Every structure is written in structure tokens, then in C-alpha cells.
Short mmCIF file of C-alpha atoms in Angstrom, two decimals:
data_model
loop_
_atom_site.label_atom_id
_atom_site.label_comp_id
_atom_site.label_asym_id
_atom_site.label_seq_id
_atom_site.Cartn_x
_atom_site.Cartn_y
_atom_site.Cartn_z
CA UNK X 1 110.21 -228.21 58.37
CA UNK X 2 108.01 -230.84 57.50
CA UNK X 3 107.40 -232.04 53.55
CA UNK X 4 103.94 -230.55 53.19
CA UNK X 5 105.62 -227.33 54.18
CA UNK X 6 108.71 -227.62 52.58
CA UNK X 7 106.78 -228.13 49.49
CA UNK X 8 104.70 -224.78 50.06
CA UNK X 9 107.42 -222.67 50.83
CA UNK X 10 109.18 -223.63 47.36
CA UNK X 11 105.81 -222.38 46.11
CA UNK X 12 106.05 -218.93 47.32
CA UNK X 13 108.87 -216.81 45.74
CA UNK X 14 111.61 -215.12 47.23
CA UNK X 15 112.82 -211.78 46.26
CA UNK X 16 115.62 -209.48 47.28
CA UNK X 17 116.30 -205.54 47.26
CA UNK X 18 118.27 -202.84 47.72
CA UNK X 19 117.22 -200.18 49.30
CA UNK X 20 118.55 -196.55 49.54
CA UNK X 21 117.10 -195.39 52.69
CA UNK X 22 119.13 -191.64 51.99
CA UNK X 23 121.80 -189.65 53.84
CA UNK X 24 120.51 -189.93 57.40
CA UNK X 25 117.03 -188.25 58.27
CA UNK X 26 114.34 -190.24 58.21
CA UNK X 27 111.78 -188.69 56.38
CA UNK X 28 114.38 -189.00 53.25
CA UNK X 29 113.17 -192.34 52.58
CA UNK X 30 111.34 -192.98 49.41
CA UNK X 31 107.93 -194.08 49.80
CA UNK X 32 109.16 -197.31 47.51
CA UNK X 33 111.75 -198.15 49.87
CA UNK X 34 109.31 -197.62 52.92
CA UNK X 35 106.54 -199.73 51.29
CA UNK X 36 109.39 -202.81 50.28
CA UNK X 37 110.98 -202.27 54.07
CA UNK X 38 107.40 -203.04 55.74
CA UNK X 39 106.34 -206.24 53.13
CA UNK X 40 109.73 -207.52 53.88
CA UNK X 41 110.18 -210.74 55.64
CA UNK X 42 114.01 -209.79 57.06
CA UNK X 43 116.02 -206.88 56.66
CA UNK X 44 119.88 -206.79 56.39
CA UNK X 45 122.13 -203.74 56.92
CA UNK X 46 125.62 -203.19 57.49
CA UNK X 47 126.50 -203.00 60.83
CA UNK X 48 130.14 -202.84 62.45
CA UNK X 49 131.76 -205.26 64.85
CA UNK X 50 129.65 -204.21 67.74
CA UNK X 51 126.92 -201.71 68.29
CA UNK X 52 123.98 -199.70 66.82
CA UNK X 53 123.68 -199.92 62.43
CA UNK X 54 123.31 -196.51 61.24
CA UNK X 55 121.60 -197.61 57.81
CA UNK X 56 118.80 -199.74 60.33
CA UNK X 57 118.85 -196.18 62.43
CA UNK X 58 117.23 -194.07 59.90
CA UNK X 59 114.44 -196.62 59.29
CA UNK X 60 113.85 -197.46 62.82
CA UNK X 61 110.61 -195.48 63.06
CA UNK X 62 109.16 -197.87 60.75
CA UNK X 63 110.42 -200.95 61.92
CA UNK X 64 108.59 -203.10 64.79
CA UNK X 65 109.90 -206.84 65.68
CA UNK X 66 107.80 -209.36 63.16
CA UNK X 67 110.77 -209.39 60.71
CA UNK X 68 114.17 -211.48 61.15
CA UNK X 69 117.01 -208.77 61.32
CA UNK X 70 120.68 -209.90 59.76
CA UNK X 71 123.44 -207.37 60.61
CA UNK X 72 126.34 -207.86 58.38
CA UNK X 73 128.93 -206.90 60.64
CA UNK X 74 132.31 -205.83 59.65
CA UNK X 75 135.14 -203.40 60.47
CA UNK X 76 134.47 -200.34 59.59
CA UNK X 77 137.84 -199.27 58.65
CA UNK X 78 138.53 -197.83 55.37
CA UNK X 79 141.71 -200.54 54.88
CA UNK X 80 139.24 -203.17 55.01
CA UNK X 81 137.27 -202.82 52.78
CA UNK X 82 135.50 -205.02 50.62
CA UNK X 83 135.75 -207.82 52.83
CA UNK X 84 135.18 -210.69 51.24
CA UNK X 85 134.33 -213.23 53.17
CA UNK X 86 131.48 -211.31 55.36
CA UNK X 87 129.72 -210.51 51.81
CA UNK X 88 130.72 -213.96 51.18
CA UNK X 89 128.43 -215.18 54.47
CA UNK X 90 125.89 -212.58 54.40
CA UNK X 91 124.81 -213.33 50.61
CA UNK X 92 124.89 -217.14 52.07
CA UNK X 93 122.17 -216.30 54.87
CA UNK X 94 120.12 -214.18 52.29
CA UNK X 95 120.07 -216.92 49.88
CA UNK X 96 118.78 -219.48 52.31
CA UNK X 97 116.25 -216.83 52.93
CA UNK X 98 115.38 -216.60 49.26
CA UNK X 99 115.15 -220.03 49.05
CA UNK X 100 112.53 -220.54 51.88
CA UNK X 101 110.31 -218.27 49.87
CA UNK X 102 111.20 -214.91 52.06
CA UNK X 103 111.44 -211.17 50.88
CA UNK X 104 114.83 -209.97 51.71
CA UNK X 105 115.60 -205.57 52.08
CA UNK X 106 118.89 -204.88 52.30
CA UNK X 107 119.42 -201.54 53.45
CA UNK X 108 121.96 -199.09 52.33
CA UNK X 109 123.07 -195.63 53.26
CA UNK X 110 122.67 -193.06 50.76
CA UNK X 111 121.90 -195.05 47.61
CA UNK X 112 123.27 -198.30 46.87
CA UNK X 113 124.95 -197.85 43.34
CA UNK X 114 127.01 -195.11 44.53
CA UNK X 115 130.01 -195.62 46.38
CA UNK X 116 127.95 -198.13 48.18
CA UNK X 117 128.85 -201.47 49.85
CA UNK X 118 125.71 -203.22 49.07
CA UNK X 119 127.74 -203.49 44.95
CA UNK X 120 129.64 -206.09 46.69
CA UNK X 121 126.30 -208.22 47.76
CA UNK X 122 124.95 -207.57 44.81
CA UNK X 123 127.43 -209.13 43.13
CA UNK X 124 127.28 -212.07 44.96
CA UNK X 125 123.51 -212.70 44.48
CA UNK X 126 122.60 -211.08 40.86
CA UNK X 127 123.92 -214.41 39.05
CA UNK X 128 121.05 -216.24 40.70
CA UNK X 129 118.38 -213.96 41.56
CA UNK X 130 116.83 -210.56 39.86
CA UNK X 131 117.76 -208.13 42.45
CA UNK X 132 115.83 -205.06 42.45
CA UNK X 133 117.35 -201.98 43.23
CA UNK X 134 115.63 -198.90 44.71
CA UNK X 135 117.81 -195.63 44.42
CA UNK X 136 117.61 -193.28 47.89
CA UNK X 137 118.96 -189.59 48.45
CA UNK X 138 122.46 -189.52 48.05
CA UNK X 139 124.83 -187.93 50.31
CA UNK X 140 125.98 -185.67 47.84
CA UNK X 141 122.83 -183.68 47.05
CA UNK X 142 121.43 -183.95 50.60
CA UNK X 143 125.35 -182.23 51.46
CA UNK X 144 124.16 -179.51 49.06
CA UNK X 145 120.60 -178.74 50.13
CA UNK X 146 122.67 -178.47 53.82
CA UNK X 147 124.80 -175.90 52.27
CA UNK X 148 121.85 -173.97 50.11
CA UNK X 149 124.11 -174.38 47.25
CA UNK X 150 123.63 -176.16 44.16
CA UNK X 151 126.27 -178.81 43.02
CA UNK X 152 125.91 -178.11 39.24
CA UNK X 153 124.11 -176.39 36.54
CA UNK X 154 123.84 -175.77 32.71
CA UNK X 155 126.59 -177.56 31.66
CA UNK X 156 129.12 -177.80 34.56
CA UNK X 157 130.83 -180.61 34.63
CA UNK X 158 130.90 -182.08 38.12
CA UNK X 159 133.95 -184.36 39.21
CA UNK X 160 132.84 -187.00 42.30
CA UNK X 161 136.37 -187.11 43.88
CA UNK X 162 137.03 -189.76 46.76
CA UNK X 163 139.55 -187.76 49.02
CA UNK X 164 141.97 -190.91 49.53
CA UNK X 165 142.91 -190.53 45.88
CA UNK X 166 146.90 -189.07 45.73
CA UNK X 167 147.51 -185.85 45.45
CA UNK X 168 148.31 -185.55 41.84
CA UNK X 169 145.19 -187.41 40.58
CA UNK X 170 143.46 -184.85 42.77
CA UNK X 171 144.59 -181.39 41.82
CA UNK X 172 144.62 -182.58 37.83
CA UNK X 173 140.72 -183.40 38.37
CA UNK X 174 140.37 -180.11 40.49
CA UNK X 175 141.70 -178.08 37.75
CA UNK X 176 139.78 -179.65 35.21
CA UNK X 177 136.23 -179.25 36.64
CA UNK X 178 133.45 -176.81 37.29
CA UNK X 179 132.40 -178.16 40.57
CA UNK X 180 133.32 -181.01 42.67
CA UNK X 181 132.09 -182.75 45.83
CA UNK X 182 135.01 -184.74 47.87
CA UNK X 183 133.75 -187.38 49.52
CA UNK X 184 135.30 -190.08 52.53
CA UNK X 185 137.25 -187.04 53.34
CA UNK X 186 137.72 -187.96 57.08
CA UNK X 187 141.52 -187.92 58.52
CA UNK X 188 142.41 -186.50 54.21
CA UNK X 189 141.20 -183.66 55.09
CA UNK X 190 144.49 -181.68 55.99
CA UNK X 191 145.83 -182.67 52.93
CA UNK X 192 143.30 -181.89 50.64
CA UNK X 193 142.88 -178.47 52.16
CA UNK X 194 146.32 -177.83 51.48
CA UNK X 195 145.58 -179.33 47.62
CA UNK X 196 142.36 -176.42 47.69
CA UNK X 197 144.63 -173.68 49.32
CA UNK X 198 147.41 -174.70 46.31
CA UNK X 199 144.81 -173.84 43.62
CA UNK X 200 143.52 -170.98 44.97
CA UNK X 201 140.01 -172.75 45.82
CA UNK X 202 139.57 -172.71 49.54
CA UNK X 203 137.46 -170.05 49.98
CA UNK X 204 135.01 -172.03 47.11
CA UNK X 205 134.70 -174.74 49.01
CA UNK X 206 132.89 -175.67 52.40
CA UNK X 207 132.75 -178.88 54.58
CA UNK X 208 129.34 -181.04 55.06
CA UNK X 209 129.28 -182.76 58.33
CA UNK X 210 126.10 -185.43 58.79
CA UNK X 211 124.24 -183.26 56.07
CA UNK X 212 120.73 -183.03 57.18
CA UNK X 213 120.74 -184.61 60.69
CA UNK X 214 120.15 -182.58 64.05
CA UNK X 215 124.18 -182.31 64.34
CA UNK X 216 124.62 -181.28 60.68
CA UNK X 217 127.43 -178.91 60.15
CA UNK X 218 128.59 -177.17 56.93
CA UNK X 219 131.66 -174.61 57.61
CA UNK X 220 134.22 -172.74 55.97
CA UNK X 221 137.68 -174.87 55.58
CA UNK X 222 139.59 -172.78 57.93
CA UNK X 223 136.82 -172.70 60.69
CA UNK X 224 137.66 -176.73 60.78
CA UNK X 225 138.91 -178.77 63.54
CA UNK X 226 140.93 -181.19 61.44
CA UNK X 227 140.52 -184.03 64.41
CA UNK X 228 136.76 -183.99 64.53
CA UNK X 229 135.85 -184.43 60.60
CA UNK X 230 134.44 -187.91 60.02
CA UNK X 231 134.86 -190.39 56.94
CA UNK X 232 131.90 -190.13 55.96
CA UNK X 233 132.37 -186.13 55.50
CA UNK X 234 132.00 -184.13 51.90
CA UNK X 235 133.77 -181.04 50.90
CA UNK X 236 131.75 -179.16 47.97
CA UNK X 237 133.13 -176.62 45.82
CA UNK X 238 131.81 -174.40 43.14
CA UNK X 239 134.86 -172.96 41.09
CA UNK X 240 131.68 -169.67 40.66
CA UNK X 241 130.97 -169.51 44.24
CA UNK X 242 127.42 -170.10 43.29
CA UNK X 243 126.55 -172.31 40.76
CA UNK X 244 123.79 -169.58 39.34
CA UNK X 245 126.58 -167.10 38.34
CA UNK B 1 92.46 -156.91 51.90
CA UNK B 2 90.68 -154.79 54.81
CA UNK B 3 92.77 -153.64 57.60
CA UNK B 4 92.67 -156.41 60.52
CA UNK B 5 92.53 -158.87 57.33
CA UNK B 6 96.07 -157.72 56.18
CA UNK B 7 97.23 -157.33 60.20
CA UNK B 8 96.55 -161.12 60.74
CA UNK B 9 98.24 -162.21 57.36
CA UNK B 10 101.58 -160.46 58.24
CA UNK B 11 101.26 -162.44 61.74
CA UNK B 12 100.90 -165.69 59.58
CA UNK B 13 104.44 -166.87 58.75
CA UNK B 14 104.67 -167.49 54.85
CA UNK B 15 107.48 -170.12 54.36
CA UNK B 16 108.96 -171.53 50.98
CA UNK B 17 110.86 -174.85 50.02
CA UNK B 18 112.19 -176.80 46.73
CA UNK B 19 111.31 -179.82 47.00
CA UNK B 20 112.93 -182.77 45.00
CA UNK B 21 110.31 -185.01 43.39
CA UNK B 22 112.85 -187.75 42.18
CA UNK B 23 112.95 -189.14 38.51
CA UNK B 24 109.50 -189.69 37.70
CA UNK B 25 107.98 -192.63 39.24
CA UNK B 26 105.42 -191.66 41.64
CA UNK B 27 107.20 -193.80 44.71
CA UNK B 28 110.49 -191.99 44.53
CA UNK B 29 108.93 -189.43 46.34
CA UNK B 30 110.82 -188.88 49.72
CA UNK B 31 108.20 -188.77 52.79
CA UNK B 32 109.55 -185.61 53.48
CA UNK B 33 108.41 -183.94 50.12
CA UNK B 34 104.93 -185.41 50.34
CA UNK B 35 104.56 -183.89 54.00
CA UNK B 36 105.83 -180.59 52.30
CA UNK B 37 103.67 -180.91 49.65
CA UNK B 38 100.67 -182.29 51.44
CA UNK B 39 101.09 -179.16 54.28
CA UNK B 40 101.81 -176.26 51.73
CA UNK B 41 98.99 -173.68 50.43
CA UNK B 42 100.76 -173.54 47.25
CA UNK B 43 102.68 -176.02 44.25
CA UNK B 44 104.87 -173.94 41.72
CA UNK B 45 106.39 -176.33 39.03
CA UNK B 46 108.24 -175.98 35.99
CA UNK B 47 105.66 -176.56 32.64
CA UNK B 48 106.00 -176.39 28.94
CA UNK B 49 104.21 -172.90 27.14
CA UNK B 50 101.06 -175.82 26.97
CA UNK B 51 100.15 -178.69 28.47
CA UNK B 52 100.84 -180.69 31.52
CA UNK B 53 104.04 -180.37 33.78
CA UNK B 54 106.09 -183.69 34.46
CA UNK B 55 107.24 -182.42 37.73
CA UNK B 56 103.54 -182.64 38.92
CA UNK B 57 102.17 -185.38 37.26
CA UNK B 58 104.66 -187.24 39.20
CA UNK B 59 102.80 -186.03 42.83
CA UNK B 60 99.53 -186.09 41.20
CA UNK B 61 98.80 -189.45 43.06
CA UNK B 62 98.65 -186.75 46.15
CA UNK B 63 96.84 -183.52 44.99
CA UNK B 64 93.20 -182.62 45.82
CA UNK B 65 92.04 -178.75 44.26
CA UNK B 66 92.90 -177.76 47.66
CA UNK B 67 95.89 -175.80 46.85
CA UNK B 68 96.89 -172.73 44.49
CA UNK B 69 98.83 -173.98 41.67
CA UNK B 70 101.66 -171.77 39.96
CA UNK B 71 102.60 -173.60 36.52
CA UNK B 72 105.70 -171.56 35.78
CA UNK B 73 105.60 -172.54 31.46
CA UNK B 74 108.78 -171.61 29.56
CA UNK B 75 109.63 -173.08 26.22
CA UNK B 76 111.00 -176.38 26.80
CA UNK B 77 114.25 -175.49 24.49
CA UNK B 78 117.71 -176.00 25.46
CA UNK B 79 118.77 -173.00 24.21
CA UNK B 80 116.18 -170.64 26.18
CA UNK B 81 117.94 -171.13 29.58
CA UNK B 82 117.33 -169.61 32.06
CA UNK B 83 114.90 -167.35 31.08
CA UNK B 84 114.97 -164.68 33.16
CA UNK B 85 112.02 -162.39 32.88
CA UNK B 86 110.23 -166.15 33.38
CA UNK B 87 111.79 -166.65 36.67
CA UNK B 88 111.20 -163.11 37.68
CA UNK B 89 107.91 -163.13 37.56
CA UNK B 90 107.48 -166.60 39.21
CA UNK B 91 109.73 -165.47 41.95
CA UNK B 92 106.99 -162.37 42.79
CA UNK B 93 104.27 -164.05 42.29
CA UNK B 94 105.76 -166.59 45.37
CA UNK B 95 106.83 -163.64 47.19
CA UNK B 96 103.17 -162.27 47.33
CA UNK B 97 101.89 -165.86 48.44
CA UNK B 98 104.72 -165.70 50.76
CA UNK B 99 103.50 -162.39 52.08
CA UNK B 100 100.38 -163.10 52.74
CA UNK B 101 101.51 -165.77 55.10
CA UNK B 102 101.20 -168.81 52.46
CA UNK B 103 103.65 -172.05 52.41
CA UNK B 104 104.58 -172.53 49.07
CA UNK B 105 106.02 -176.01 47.88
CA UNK B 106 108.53 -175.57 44.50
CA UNK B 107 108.11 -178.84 42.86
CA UNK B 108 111.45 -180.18 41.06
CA UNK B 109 112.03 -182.95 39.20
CA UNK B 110 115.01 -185.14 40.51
CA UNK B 111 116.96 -182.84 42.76
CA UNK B 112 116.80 -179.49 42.78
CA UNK B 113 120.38 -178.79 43.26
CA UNK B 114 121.62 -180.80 40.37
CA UNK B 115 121.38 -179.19 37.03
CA UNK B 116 117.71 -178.41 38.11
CA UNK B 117 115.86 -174.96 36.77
CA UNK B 118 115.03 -174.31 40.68
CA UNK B 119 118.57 -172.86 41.33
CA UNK B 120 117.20 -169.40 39.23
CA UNK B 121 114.03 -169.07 41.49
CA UNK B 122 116.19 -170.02 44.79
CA UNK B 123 118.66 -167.24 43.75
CA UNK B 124 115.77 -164.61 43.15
CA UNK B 125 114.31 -165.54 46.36
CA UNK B 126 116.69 -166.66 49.02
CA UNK B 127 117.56 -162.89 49.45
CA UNK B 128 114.37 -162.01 51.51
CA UNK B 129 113.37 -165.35 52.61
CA UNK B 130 114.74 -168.52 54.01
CA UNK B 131 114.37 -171.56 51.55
CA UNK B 132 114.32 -174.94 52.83
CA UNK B 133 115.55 -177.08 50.07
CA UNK B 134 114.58 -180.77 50.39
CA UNK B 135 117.06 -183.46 48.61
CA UNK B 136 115.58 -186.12 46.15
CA UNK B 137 116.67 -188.75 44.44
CA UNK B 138 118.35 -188.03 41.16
CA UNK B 139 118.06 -189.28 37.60
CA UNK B 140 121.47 -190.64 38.00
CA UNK B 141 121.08 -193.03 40.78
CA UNK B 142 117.75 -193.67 39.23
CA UNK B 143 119.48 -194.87 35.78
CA UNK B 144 122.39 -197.02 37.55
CA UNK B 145 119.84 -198.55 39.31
CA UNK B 146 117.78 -199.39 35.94
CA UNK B 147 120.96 -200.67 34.12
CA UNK B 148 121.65 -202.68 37.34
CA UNK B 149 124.99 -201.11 37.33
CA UNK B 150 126.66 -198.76 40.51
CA UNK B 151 128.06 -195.41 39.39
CA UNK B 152 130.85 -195.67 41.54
CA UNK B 153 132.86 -197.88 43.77
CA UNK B 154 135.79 -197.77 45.99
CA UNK B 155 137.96 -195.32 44.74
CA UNK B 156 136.67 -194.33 41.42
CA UNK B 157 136.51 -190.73 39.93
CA UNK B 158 133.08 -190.17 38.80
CA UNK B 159 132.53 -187.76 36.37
CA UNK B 160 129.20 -185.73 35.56
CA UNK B 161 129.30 -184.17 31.68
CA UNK B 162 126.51 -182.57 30.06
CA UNK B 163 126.60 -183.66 26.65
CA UNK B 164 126.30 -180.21 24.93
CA UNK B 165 130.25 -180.02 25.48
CA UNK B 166 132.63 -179.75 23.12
CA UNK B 167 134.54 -182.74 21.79
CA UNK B 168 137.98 -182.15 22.98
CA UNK B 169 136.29 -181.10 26.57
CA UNK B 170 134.80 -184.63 26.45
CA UNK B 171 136.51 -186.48 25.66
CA UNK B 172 139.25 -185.14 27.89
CA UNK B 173 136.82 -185.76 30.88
CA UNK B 174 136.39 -189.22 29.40
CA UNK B 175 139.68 -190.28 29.30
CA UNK B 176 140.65 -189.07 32.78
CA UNK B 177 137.54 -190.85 35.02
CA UNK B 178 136.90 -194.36 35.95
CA UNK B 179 133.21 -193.88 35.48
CA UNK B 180 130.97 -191.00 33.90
CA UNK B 181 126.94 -190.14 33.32
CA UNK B 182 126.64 -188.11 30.17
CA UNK B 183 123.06 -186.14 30.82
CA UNK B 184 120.72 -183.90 29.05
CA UNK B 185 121.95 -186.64 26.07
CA UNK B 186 118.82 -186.11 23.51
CA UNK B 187 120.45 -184.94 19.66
CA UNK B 188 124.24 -184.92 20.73
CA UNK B 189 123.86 -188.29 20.68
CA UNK B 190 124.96 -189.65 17.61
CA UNK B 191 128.06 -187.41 17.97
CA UNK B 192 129.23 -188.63 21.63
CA UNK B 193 128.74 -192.22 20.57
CA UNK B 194 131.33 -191.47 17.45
CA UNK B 195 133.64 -189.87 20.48
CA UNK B 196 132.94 -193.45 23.35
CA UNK B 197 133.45 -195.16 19.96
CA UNK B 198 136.90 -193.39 19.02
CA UNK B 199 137.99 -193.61 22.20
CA UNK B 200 137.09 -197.84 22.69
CA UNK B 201 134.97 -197.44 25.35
CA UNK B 202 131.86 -197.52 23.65
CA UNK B 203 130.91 -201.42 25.10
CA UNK B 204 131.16 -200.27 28.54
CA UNK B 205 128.63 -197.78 28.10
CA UNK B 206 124.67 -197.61 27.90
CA UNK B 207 121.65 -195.61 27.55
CA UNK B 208 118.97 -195.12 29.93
CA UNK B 209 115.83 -193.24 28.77
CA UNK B 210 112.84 -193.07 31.60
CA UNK B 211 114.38 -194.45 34.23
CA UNK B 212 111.67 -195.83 36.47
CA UNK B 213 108.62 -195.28 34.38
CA UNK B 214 106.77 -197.84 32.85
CA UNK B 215 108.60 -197.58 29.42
CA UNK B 216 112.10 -196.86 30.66
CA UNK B 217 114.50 -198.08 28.11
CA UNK B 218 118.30 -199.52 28.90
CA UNK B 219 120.14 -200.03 25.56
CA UNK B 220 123.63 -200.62 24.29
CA UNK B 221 124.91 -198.11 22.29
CA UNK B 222 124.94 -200.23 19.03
CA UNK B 223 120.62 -200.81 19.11
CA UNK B 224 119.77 -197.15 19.40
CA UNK B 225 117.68 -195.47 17.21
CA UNK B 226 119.28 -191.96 17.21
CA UNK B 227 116.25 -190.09 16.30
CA UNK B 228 114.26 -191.25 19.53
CA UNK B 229 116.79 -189.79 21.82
CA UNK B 230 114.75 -187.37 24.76
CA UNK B 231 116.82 -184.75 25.92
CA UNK B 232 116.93 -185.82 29.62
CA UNK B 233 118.40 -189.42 28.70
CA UNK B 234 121.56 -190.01 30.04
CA UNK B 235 124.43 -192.32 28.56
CA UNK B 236 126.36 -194.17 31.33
CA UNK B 237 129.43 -195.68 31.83
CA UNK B 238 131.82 -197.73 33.49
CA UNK B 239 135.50 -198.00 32.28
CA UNK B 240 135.98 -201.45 34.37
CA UNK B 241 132.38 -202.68 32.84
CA UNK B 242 131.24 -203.62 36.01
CA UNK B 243 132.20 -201.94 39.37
CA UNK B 244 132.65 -203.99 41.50
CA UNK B 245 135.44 -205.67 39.77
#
């Protein structure tokens, strides 16, 4: 870059945002996050080591090749997690973005402030930049429009349980709840089916498999093939049966 | 209605759907709501006994007087829900649009599945017809993003409280999560600031009123003015401060 046009691009500003581009269809994109997606000048997403990112899959219809694209690749392994060091390089690359004057969208499954990786970028860059963050679908309510059954109402009080949590953390917030949604249940989900059995629940609660996507599945427990549920799976239970009773 | 009239409407197919209109700002519409919206003959939405309805001043960017609209007004009182003979008569009022082959679009503020007054009309009318419920994004992703804080990270139990609860139910639910969104906050607010207060965690915790509007407010606990408290403000709160640490 020469000086004229370092000069110029020091003139322009930078910015940086997170964007929930929802659960997995498409057309559950915000208009926000569609409109910040095409002004951007590069788009990062989580990708793993090799192959296809889900989070750039959703907004592929809307995507053609003017902008630089910056996978941030890591294992996606549930042990793994955060890895430093990639969040470490990726917030790097966006900064020297930023600083050229560029407009940085970082995509995120779901939304990004819940149980989302993009906390960990976010953390990296919010001491130096005002990161904007625009909130997407989550999993959990797009998992209950698939099932065509709400998650709470009046005053239920609704637990968000991660399924890796022990068992004894688990059935003391089952028991104490009105309604729950289980989430990462993936290769947990023998266990906490045996947790649901336990308490006399099973038959309140049903499995959400890629919730609003052409495969999406939502089945009784003991219709489930406990090899084929994925991590990023949701159990839902009502203690009612349905949350209008 | 004459004869061949009423023969072509039953061959029309009349179709219903929820759809989730996100928070309030305008742009938090999903593009699958607006197609929804845009497409159907008919908007239903939730209005005070007089005067305009939030739900559709937030799609009023999008509205023409090309459609029916079906305000369904109830007094905007906590203590009147659900009112029934309200939700019965909005329910066959759709059912005759429905009948005569008309889409009607149920507008809902946030998601309709999550403590949202469409669960009544979906139970009076998924009986007789299918409803296609379409996910948006809630107030609580819309707050954490506002306060620039996630909800959840890692492993964390995330709990969901309606304020109207008891004190020993609180704050029981409060001492057992990692993280928790106290909604529908408005005049229980003075009392579950004594309970965040008794219980030390009242520093990790904040108020969000509007989230996403042009006057949204995020406030420590300490600088609120108790008597300016809406009843859909929510209180939020993270036991580590931060989550990502």
C-alpha cells in the first residue's frame, strides 16, 4: 500500500459484528443481519478442520464472491473447546481488517450470546473496538416451533440445561422447573433419558433434530436411535404436556 | 355468498401461521415472517382495549391497506391472563377467514412460543387446522445483546424466572443457576433487587428496558428509578460477571 492510500484507509472506519444468522433455514435471518452481511467487506464463520461451514451455509443464498471470506477453523469436538489460540489468530486477522478501514460480519449459529462461540472473539476484540451484536433465532425456540409446542408461559420457569452437566446437577434442576430444553445432548443422550425415565418425565419430553431444516426430526424418546442423535440436538420438556394447560 | 361463490372458496386452501416479529426494532424481523406477512390476506395481533398494537407497529414499515386486519384488544393487565372469551372469539373470527380460503398471519411480538399470548389462540385453533409457527428472535437474546453480555456459555445453567414469583421460589432458582433473565420485571422490581441484593449478586446483574429501540435503556441496578419500570423489562444476570470467563 502506498502512503496516499495508507493515509485514506486510516480515514475510513472499521467496524465489526456479530451476527445471529438463526438455527439453520435460511429465511430465519433477520433482515439486520442480512443488510450488515451484504455491506460487509469480509465475513468470518466458524468452520472445522476441513470442509463446508454450516453458519456460512445458511447465508449462502446471499453471498456472491466480492467479499474476503476467513474461516476460523477448529476441531469441532466438544473437549476442545474454547480453543484459545485459533480465537487468539482469528481476532488477529479481524483486527488487521479493522485497521485497514474494513467492515468485518462474523457469523454465528443460532444467536451469538447464547451458548455461542463467537463470546470467545468477542472477548478478544471488545477492549479495542465497539462490537455490535445482532441477536438471530435461537435454537431453542426454532426446536419448539418444530415441535408445535411452546417452551414456557405465564410464569413457568424455564431451566436451559446443557446435557454434559452430571447427573445430579441435572435431575435437582429437572425437579425444580416447569419446563426445560436440554441442549448439546448428542452421545448424553442415553443417560439423560435414563435421568427423564427416573423422574417420571419421559413421556413429557421429545427430541429436536436440525429443528426447521428439510431433515428436521422431533420424536418421542423411546422412538430414538441413541447412535444417530447429534450434538447439536435439544430435548424439550413441558412438566404440563402443553404449556397452555 | 352465492352458490359457485362459496364452491370456489372451499377449493381455496385457507392456511394460518404465528409469526414471531422479534423485540421491537423493525430489522429483527426474520425474512421468513415478512414473506408470511407480505403473502397473507389477513394480520391478527395482540392490542390494548385502545390504541395502537406494538406487535404491528413493529411490521408497519411493510403494510399497505391491502390486507384485513384483526386487532385482538384485551386489557393490557397482568392479572387478566388469558382471557378466554377474548381468545375465543379471535380464534372464530380466524376460523371464518380460514374458511373462506384466507391466509391469515398471527403477528407476535418476540417469539411466539416463549411466554407469548399466541399459545391460547394456537391451542383454540390447532385442533381443526394446521398452524405453521415461525420462530423469532426473543427479548432475551435481544437484551444480552444490548448489555453486550452472552446469556450463556459453555456449560452454564440458564435459568428463565418470571418475576411475579414468590421469594423463596426465587431466590431458590437464583442460587442454583450460573446465569438467569428475570422477565415481565415492571413493579416487582424493587422487591427482586432487595432479594439479588440479599443474596450478593446484585453487581452482576442489570436492567434492560427496550432492547433495540431507539430509547432502550441498560442500567445497573443501583441507578434505577423504580417507578419507570415497564412490565416487559427484564433484569439479567451473570453469576461469573462476564461469561466468558
Amino acid at each position: 500500500m502506498g502512503r496516499a492510500q495508507a493515509v485514506a484507509a486510516r480515514l475510513v472506519s472499521g467496524w465489526v459484528c456479530g451476527v445471529g444468522v438463526g438455527p439453520g433455514d435460511p429465511e430465519l435471518l433477520t433482515l439486520k443481519g442480512l443488510r450488515l452481511i451484504c455491506k460487509a467487506d469480509v465475513i468470518a464463520f466458524p468452520a472445522p478442520l476441513e470442509g463446508p461451514s454450516f453458519a456460512r451455509s445458511i447465508v449462502a443464498p446471499h453471498l456472491d464472491d466480492s467479499r474476503v471470506e476467513l474461516p476460523i477453523r477448529m476441531p469441532m469436538q466438544e473437549s476442545r473447546f474454547p480453543a484459545a489460540a485459533v480465537y487468539d489468530r482469528a481476532a488477529r486477522e479481524i483486527t488487521g481488517h479493522l485497521e485497514a478501514g474494513r467492515g468485518v460480519a462474523v457469523l454465528c449459529q443460532g444467536d451469538p450470546f447464547l451458548y455461542g462461540s463467537f463470546l470467545y472473539l468477542f472477548a478478544r476484540l471488545a477492549a479495542d473496538w465497539p462490537v455490535e451484536v445482532v441477536p438471530g433465532v435461537s435454537s431453542l425456540t426454532a426446536c419448539a416451533a418444530a415441535a408445535g409446542s411452546a417452551l414456557a408461559a405465564r410464569n413457568d420457569v424455564l431451566s436451559v440445561l446443557p446435557a454434559p452437566l452430571g447427573d445430579a446437577e441435572l435431575e435437582a434442576r429437572l425437579s425444580a422447573c416447569d419446563a426445560a430444553a436440554l441442549v448439546k445432548v448428542g452421545r448424553h443422550f442415553p443417560r439423560v433419558r435414563r435421568l427423564l425415565m427416573r423422574l417420571g418425565l419421559e413421556d413429557r419430553a421429545r427430541l429436536v433434530i436440525r429443528a426447521g431444516l428439510a431433515d428436521e426430526r422431533v420424536q418421542p424418546l423411546d422412538s430414538v436411535d441413541p447412535a444417530a442423535v447429534p450434538y447439536f440436538s435439544t430435548i424439550l420438556l413441558h412438566k404440563r404436556g402443553r404449556a397452555w394447560l
